[in-house]
Amino acid sequence: GVTLLIDIGTNGEMVLARDGELFAASTAAGPAFEGMNISCGMRAAAGAVERYVLQDDGSPEVRTIANAPARGICGSGLLDIVGELAAYGGIDARGRLAAAGAGTMGRHIEMIHERRVLRVAGNVTLDQKDIRQVQLAKAAIRAGIDLLLAKAGIAPDAVTRILIAGSFGYHLRVESLLNLGLLPQVFAGRIEFVGNTSKTGAQAFLLNRDTHRRMQEVVTRVRVMNLADEPLFEKEFVAAMTFPKGVSAHAKNHPESHRNQASSANH
């Protein structure tokens, strides 16, 4: 079959496997997913907003790490927040924040010192520059995915399994990834979260001689795509900057994708 593995982080590494053929690429997403360059961003520690989901009545359900008072936003919370903004009209396709009071998300948007912000929880806010950072990060990864599929001659709907790797990726929600457009909508229902695969892979490489030999053989067959040399990357990157519109209902029609509990123990 066709499997796509993506490690979402500062660098978005991805490998596409098709019946033994392997295609690989890496894209520089930047530090936004780690809470860096975000006005209220912070690492994943007590008090970091890690979950933000809009309820049926329009009020947000906000969860922080350790259930501590909100004092910042970590990567998973950041993707949730911007994903909900995109899904419920809080931002337009170009990522511009809606006017205060406009639409479902508008009642949580206000002006502070002539700066339009989303009030997340307490004194924790998200502004236009923060959304721009998310745009840049998600566009880099989405452009990499699109070009990797194109290079292999595979349509997005032909990918049968998508594996989201990394300890950060394990804490993300399918809905947020789809609402942002970081992943194509056709991936819904095919996504698995597999945890810290780099750690389990390193353990296998060091402790199992057979696996060691197999890995040495496999890497010689990987076809690497250097995105910096791809003439279409800039065009794909610009196209991926836009946000999908009104996709939350579609995303939420799919059950929560599978999370590999064995792998999750590694982060």
Short mmCIF file of C-alpha atoms in Angstrom, two decimals, residues 4 6 8 141-142 145 162 164 174 177-187 191 244:
data_model
loop_
_atom_site.label_atom_id
_atom_site.label_comp_id
_atom_site.label_asym_id
_atom_site.label_seq_id
_atom_site.Cartn_x
_atom_site.Cartn_y
_atom_site.Cartn_z
CA LEU A 4 3.10 8.55 4.60
CA ILE A 6 5.40 12.73 9.04
CA ILE A 8 5.76 17.39 12.85
CA ILE A 141 4.99 21.06 5.96
CA ARG A 142 1.97 21.00 3.63
CA ILE A 145 3.72 16.75 1.56
CA ILE A 162 -0.77 8.51 7.48
CA ILE A 164 2.11 11.19 12.66
CA VAL A 174 -6.90 15.24 13.83
CA LEU A 177 -4.53 19.31 11.45
CA LEU A 178 -7.41 19.21 8.95
CA ASN A 179 -8.91 22.58 9.92
CA LEU A 180 -5.53 24.25 9.42
CA GLY A 181 -4.99 22.59 6.07
CA LEU A 182 -1.72 21.17 7.35
CA LEU A 183 -3.02 17.81 6.05
CA PRO A 184 -5.34 17.31 3.05
CA GLN A 185 -8.99 16.71 3.93
CA VAL A 186 -8.91 13.32 2.18
CA PHE A 187 -6.56 12.05 4.92
CA ILE A 191 -4.40 9.05 10.44
CA PRO A 244 -9.57 26.04 4.43
#
